[in-house]
Short mmCIF file of N, CA and C and ligand atoms in Angstrom, two decimals:
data_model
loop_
_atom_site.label_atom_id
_atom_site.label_comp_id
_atom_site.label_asym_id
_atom_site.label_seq_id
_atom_site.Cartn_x
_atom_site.Cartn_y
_atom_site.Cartn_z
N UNK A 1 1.98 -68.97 90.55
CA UNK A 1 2.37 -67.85 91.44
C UNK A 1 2.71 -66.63 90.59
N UNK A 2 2.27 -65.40 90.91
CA UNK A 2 2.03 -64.50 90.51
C UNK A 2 3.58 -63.83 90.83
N UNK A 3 4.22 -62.39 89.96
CA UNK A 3 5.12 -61.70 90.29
C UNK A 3 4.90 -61.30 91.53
N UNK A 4 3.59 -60.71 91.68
CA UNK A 4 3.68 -60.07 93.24
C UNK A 4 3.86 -61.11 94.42
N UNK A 5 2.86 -62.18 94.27
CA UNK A 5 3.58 -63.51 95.50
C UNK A 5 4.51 -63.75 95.64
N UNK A 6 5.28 -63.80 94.15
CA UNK A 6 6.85 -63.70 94.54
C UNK A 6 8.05 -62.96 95.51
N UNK A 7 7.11 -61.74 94.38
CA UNK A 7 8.55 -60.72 95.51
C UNK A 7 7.83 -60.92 97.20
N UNK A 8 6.55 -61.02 97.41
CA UNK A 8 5.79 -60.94 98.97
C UNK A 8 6.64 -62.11 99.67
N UNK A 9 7.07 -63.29 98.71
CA UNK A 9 7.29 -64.71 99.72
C UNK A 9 8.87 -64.25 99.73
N UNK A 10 9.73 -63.41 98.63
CA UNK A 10 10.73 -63.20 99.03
C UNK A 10 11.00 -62.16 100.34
N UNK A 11 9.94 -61.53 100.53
CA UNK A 11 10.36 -60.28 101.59
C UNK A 11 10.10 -61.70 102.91
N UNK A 12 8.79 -61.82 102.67
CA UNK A 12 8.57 -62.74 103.92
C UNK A 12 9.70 -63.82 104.54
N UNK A 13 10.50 -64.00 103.82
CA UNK A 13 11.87 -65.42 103.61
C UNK A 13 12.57 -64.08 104.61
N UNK A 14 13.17 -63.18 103.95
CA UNK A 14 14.32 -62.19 104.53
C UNK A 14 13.58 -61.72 105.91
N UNK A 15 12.56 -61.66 106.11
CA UNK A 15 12.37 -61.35 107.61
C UNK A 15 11.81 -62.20 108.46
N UNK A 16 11.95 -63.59 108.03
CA UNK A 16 11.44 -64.96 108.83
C UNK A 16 13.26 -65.49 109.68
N UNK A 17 14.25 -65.37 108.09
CA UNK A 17 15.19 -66.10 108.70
C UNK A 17 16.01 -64.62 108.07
N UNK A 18 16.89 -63.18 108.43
CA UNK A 18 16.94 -62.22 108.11
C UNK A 18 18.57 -62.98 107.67
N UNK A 19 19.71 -62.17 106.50
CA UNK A 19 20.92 -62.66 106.61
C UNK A 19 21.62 -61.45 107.09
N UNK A 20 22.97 -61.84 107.34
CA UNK A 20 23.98 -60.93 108.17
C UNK A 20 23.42 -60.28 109.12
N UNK A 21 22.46 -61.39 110.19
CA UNK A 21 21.87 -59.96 110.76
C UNK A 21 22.59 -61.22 112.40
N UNK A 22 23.63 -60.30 112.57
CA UNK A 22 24.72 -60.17 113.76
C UNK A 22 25.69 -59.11 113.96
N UNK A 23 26.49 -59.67 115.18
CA UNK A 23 27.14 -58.67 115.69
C UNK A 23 28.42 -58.32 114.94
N UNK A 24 29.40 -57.41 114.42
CA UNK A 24 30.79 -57.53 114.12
C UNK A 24 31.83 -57.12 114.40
N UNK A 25 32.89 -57.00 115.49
CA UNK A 25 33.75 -57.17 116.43
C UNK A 25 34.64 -56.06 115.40
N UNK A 26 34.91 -56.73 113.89
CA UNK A 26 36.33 -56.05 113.02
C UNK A 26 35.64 -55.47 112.40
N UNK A 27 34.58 -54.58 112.13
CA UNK A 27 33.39 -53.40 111.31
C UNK A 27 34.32 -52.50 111.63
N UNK A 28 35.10 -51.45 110.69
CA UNK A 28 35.33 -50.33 111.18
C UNK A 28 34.69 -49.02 111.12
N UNK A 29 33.55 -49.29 111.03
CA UNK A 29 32.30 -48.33 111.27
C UNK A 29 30.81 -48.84 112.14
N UNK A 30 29.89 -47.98 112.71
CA UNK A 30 29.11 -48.68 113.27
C UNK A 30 28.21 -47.55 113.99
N UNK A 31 26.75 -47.64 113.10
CA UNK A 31 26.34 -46.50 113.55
C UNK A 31 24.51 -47.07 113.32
N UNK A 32 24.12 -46.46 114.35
CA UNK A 32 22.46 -46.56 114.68
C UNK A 32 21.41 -46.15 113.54
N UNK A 33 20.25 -46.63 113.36
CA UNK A 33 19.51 -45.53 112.29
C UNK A 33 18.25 -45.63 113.38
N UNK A 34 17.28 -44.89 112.95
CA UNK A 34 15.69 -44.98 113.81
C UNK A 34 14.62 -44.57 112.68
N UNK A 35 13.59 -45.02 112.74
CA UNK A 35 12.39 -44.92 112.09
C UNK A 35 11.25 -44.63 112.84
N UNK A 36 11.04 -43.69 113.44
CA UNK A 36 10.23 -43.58 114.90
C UNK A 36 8.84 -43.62 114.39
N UNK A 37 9.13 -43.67 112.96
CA UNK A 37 7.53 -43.34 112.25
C UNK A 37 6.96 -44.60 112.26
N UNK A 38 7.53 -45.84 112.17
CA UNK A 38 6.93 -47.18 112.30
C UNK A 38 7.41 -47.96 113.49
N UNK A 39 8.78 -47.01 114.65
CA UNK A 39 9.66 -48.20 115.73
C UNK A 39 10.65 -48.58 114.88
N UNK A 40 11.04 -49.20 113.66
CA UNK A 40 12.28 -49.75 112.99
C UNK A 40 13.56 -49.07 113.84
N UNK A 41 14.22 -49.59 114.16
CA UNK A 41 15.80 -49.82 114.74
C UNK A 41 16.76 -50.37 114.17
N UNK A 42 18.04 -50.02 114.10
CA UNK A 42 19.05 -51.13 113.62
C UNK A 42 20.20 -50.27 113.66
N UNK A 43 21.25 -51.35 114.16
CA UNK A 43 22.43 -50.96 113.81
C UNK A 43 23.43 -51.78 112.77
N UNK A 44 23.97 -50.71 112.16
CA UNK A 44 24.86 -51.32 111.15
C UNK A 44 26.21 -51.54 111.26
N UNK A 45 26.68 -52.42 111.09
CA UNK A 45 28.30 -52.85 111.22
C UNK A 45 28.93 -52.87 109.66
N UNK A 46 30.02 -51.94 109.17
CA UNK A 46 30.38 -51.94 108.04
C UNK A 46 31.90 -51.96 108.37
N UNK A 47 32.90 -53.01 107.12
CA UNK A 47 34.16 -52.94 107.18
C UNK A 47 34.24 -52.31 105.84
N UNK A 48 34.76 -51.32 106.02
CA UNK A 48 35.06 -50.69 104.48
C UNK A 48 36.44 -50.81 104.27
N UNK A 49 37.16 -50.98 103.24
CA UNK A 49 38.41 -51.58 103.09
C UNK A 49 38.83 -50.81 102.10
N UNK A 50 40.07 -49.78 101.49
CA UNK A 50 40.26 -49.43 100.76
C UNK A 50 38.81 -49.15 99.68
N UNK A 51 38.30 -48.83 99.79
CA UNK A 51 37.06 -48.38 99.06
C UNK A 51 36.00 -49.96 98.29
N UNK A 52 36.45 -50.49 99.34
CA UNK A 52 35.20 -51.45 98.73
C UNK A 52 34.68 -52.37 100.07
N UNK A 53 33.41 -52.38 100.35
CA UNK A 53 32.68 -52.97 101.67
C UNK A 53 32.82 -54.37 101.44
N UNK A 54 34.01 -54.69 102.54
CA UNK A 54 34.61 -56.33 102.60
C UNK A 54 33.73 -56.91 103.61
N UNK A 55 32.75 -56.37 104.15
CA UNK A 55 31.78 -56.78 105.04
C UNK A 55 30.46 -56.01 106.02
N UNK A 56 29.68 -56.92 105.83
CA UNK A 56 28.50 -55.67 106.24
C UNK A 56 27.02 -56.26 106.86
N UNK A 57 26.65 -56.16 108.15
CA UNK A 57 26.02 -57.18 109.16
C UNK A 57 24.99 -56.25 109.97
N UNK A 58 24.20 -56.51 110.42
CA UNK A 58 23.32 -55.76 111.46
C UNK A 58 22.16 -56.51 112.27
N UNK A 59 22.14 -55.68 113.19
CA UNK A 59 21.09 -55.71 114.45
C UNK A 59 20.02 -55.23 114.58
N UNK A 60 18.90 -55.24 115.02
CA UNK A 60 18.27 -54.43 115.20
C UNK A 60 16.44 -55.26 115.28
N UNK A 61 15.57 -54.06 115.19
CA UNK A 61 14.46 -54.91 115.85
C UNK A 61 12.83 -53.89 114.45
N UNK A 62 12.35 -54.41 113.93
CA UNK A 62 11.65 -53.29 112.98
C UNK A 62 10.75 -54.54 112.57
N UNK A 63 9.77 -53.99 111.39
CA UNK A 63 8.75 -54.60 110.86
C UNK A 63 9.35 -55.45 109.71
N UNK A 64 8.56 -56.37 108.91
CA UNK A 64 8.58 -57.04 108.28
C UNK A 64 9.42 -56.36 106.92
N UNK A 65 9.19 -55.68 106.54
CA UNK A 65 10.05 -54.55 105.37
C UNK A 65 11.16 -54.34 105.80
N UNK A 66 10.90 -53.53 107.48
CA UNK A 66 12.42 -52.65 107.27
C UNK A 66 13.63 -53.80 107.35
N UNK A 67 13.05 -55.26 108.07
CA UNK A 67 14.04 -56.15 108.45
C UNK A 67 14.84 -56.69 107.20
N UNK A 68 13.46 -57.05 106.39
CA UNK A 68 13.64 -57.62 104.91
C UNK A 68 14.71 -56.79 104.16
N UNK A 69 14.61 -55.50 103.89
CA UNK A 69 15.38 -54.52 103.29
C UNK A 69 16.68 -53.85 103.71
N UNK A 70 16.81 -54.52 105.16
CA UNK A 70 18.57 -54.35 105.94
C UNK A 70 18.75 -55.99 105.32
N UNK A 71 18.15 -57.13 104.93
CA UNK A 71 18.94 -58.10 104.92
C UNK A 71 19.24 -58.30 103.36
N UNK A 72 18.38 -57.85 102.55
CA UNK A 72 18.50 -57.93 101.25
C UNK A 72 19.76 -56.87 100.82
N UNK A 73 19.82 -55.74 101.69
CA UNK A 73 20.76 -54.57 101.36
C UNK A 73 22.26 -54.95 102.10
N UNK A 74 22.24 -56.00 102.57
CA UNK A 74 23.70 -56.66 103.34
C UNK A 74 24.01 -57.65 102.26
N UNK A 75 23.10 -58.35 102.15
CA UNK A 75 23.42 -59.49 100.75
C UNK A 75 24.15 -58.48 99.31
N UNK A 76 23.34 -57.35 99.09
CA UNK A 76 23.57 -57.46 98.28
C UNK A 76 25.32 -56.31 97.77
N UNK A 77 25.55 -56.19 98.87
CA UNK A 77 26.42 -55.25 99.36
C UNK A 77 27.56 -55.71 99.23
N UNK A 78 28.13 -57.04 99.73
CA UNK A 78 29.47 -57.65 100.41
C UNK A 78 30.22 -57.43 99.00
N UNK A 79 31.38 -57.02 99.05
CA UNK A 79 31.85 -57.04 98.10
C UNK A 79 31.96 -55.99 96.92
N UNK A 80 31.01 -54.82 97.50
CA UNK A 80 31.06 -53.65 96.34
C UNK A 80 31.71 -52.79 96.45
N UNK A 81 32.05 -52.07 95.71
CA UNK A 81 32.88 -50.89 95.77
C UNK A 81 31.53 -49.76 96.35
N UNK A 82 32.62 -48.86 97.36
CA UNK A 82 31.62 -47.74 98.01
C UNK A 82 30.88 -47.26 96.56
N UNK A 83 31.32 -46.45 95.92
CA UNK A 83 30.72 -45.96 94.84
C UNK A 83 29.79 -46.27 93.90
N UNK A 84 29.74 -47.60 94.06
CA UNK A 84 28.53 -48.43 92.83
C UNK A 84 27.14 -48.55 94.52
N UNK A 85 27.77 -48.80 95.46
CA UNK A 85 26.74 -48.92 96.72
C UNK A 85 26.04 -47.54 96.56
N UNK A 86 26.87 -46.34 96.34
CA UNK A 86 25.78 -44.96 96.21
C UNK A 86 25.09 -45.07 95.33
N UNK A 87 25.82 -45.70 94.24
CA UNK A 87 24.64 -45.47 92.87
C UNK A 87 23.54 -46.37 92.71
N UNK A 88 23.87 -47.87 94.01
CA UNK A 88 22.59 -48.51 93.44
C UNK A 88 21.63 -47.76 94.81
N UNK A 89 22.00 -47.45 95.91
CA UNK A 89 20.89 -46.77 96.72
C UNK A 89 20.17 -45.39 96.18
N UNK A 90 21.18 -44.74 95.72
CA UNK A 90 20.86 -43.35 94.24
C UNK A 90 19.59 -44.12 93.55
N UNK A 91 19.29 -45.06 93.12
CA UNK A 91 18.56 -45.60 91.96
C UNK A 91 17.29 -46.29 93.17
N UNK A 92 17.98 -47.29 94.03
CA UNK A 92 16.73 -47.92 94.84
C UNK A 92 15.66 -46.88 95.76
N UNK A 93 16.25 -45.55 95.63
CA UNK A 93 15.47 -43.94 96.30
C UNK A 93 14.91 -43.65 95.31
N UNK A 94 14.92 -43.60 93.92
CA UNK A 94 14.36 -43.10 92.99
C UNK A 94 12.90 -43.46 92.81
N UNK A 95 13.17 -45.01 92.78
CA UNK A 95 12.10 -45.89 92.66
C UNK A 95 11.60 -46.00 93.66
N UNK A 96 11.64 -45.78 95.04
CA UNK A 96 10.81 -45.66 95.89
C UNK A 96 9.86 -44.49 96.57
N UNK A 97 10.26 -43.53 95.93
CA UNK A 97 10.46 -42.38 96.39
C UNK A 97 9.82 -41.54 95.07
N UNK A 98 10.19 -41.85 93.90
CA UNK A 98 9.94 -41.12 92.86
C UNK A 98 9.27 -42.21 91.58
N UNK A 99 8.97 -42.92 91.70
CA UNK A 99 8.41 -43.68 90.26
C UNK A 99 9.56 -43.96 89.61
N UNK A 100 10.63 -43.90 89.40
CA UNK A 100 12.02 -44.42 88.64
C UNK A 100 11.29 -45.94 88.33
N UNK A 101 11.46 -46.11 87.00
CA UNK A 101 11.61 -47.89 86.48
C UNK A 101 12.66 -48.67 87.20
N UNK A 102 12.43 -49.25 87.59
CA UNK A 102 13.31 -50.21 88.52
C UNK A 102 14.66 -50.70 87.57
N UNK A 103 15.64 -51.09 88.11
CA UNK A 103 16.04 -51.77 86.73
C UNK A 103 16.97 -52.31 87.21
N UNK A 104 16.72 -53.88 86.42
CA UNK A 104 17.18 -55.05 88.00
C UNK A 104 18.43 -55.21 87.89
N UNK A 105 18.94 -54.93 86.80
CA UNK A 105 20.65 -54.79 86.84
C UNK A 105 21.58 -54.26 87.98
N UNK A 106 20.76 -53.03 88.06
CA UNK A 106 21.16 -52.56 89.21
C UNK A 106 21.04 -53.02 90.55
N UNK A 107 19.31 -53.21 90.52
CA UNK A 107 19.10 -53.86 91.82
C UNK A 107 19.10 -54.99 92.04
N UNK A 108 19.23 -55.91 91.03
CA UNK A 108 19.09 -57.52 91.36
C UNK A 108 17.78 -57.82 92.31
N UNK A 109 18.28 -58.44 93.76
CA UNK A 109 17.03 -59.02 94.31
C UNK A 109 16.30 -57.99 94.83
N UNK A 110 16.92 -56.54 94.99
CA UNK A 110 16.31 -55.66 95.80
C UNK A 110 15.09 -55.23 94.72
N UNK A 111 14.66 -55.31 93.54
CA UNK A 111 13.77 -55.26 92.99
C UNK A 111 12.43 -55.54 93.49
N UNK A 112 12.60 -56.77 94.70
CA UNK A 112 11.15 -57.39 95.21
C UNK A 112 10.52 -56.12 96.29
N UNK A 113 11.81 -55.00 96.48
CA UNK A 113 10.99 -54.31 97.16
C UNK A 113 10.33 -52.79 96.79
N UNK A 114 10.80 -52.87 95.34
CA UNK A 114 10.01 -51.71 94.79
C UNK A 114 8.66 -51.39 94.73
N UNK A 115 7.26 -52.26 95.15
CA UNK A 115 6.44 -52.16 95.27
C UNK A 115 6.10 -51.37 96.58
N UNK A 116 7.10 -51.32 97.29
CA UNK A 116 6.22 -50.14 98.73
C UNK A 116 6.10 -48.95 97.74
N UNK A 117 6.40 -48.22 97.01
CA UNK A 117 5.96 -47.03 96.36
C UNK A 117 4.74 -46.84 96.45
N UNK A 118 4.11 -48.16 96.55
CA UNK A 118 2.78 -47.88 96.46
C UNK A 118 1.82 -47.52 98.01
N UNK A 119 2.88 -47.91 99.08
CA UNK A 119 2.85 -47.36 100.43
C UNK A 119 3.43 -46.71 101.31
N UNK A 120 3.11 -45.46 100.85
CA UNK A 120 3.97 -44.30 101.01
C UNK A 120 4.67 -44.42 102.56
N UNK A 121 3.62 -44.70 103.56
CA UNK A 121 4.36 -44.78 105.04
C UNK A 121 5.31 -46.16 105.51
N UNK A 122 5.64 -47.07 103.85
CA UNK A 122 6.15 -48.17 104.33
C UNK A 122 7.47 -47.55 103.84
N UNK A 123 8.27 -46.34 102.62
CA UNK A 123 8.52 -46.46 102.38
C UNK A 123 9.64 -46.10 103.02
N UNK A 124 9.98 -45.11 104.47
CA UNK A 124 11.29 -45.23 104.79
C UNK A 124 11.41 -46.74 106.09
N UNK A 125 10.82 -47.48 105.70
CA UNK A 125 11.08 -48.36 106.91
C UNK A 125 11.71 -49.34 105.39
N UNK A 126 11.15 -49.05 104.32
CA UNK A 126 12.78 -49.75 103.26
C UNK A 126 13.90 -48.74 102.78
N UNK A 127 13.78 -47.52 103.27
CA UNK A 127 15.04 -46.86 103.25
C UNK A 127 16.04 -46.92 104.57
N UNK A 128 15.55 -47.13 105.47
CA UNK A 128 15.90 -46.82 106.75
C UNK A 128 17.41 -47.23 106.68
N UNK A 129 17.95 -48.58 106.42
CA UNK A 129 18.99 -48.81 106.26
C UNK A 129 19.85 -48.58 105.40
N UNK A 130 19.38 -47.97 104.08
CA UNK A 130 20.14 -47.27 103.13
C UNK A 130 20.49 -46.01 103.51
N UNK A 131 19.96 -45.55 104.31
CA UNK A 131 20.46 -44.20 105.08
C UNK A 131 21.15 -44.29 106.02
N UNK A 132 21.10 -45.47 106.37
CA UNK A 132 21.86 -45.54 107.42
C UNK A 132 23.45 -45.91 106.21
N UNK A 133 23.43 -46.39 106.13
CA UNK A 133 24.29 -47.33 105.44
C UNK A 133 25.36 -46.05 104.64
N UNK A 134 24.53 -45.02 104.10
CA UNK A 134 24.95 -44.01 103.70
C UNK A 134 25.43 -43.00 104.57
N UNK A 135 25.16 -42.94 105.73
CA UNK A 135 25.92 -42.64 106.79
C UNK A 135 27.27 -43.11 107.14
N UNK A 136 27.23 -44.44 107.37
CA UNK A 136 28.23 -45.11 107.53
C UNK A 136 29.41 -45.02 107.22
N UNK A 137 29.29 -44.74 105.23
CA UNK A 137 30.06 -44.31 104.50
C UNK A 137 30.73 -42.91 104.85
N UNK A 138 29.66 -41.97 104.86
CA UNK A 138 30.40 -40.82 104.98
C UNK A 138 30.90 -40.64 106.44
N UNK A 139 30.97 -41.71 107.06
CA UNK A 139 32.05 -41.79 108.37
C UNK A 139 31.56 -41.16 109.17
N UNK A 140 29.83 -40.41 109.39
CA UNK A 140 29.17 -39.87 110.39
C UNK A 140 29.01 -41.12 111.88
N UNK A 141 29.18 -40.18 112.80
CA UNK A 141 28.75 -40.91 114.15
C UNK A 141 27.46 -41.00 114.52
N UNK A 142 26.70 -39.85 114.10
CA UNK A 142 25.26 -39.10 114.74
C UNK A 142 24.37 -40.53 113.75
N UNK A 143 23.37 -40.93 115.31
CA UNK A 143 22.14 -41.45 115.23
C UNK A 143 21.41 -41.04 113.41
N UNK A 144 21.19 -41.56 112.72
CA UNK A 144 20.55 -41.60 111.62
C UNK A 144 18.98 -41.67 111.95
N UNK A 145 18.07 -40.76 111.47
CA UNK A 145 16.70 -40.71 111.85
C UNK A 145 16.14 -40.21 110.21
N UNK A 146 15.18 -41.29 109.92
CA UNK A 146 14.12 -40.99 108.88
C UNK A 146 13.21 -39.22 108.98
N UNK A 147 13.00 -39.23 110.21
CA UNK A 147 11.90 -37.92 110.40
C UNK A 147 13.16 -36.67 110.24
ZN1 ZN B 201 8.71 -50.24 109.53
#
């Protein structure tokens, strides 16, 4: 098995059986994103706690990527301080968005999804929730939209 089968069977895993993807009652944030360019939907549930995300879950209904990339971006989240969460979405935009070398330190598993670069219209249906998510943070209410 090849690198690329890899990261493909890992996206395919995260949007067969997706994680944290429910409802959360004690989130003290909670805000919509849209991708109208592919349908992707989701809402995000974030508990931010003194500056570090003690929990972080979502809903929503999208393609095989955008699902994969809200569940890989909840995994890889629980537990971070807000500030290292900007810098690894700062870095996972670079590389999607701009050719940035990936660099898995930062991203760990989210690495398997640096290859949409190479499909430009896949690529906010794997941002979709980092924008959202980045919303969240800055404590906005307003609907989050890619376009
Ligand atoms: Zn999509």
């Amino acid at each position: 098995m090849n690198l690329q089968d890899l990261y493909q069977e890992v996206i395919l895993d995260h949007n067969r059986s997706p994680r944290n993807f429910r409802i959360s009652e004690s989130a003290n944030r909670r805000i919509n994103g849209n991708n109208p360019l592919c349908g992707d939907k989701i809402t995000l549930f974030l508990d931010l706690q003194d500056g570090i995300i003690k929990d972080v879950c979502f809903q929503g209904s999208g393609c095989a990527i955008s699902t994969a990339s809200a569940s890989l971006m909840t995994d890889a989240l629980k537990g971070m301080p807000e500030a290292k969460a900007r810098e690894t979405f700062k870095h996972f935009h670079a590389v999607v968005t701009e050719n940035a070398e990936p660099n898995s330190e930062t991203l760990g598993k989210l690495t398997v999804l640096a290859g949409v670069k190479e499909f430009p219209s896949r690529v906010k249906c794997a941002t979709l929730a980092w924008h959202t998510l980045e919303a969240a943070l800055n404590d906005s209410h307003d609907t989050v939209t890619t376009e």
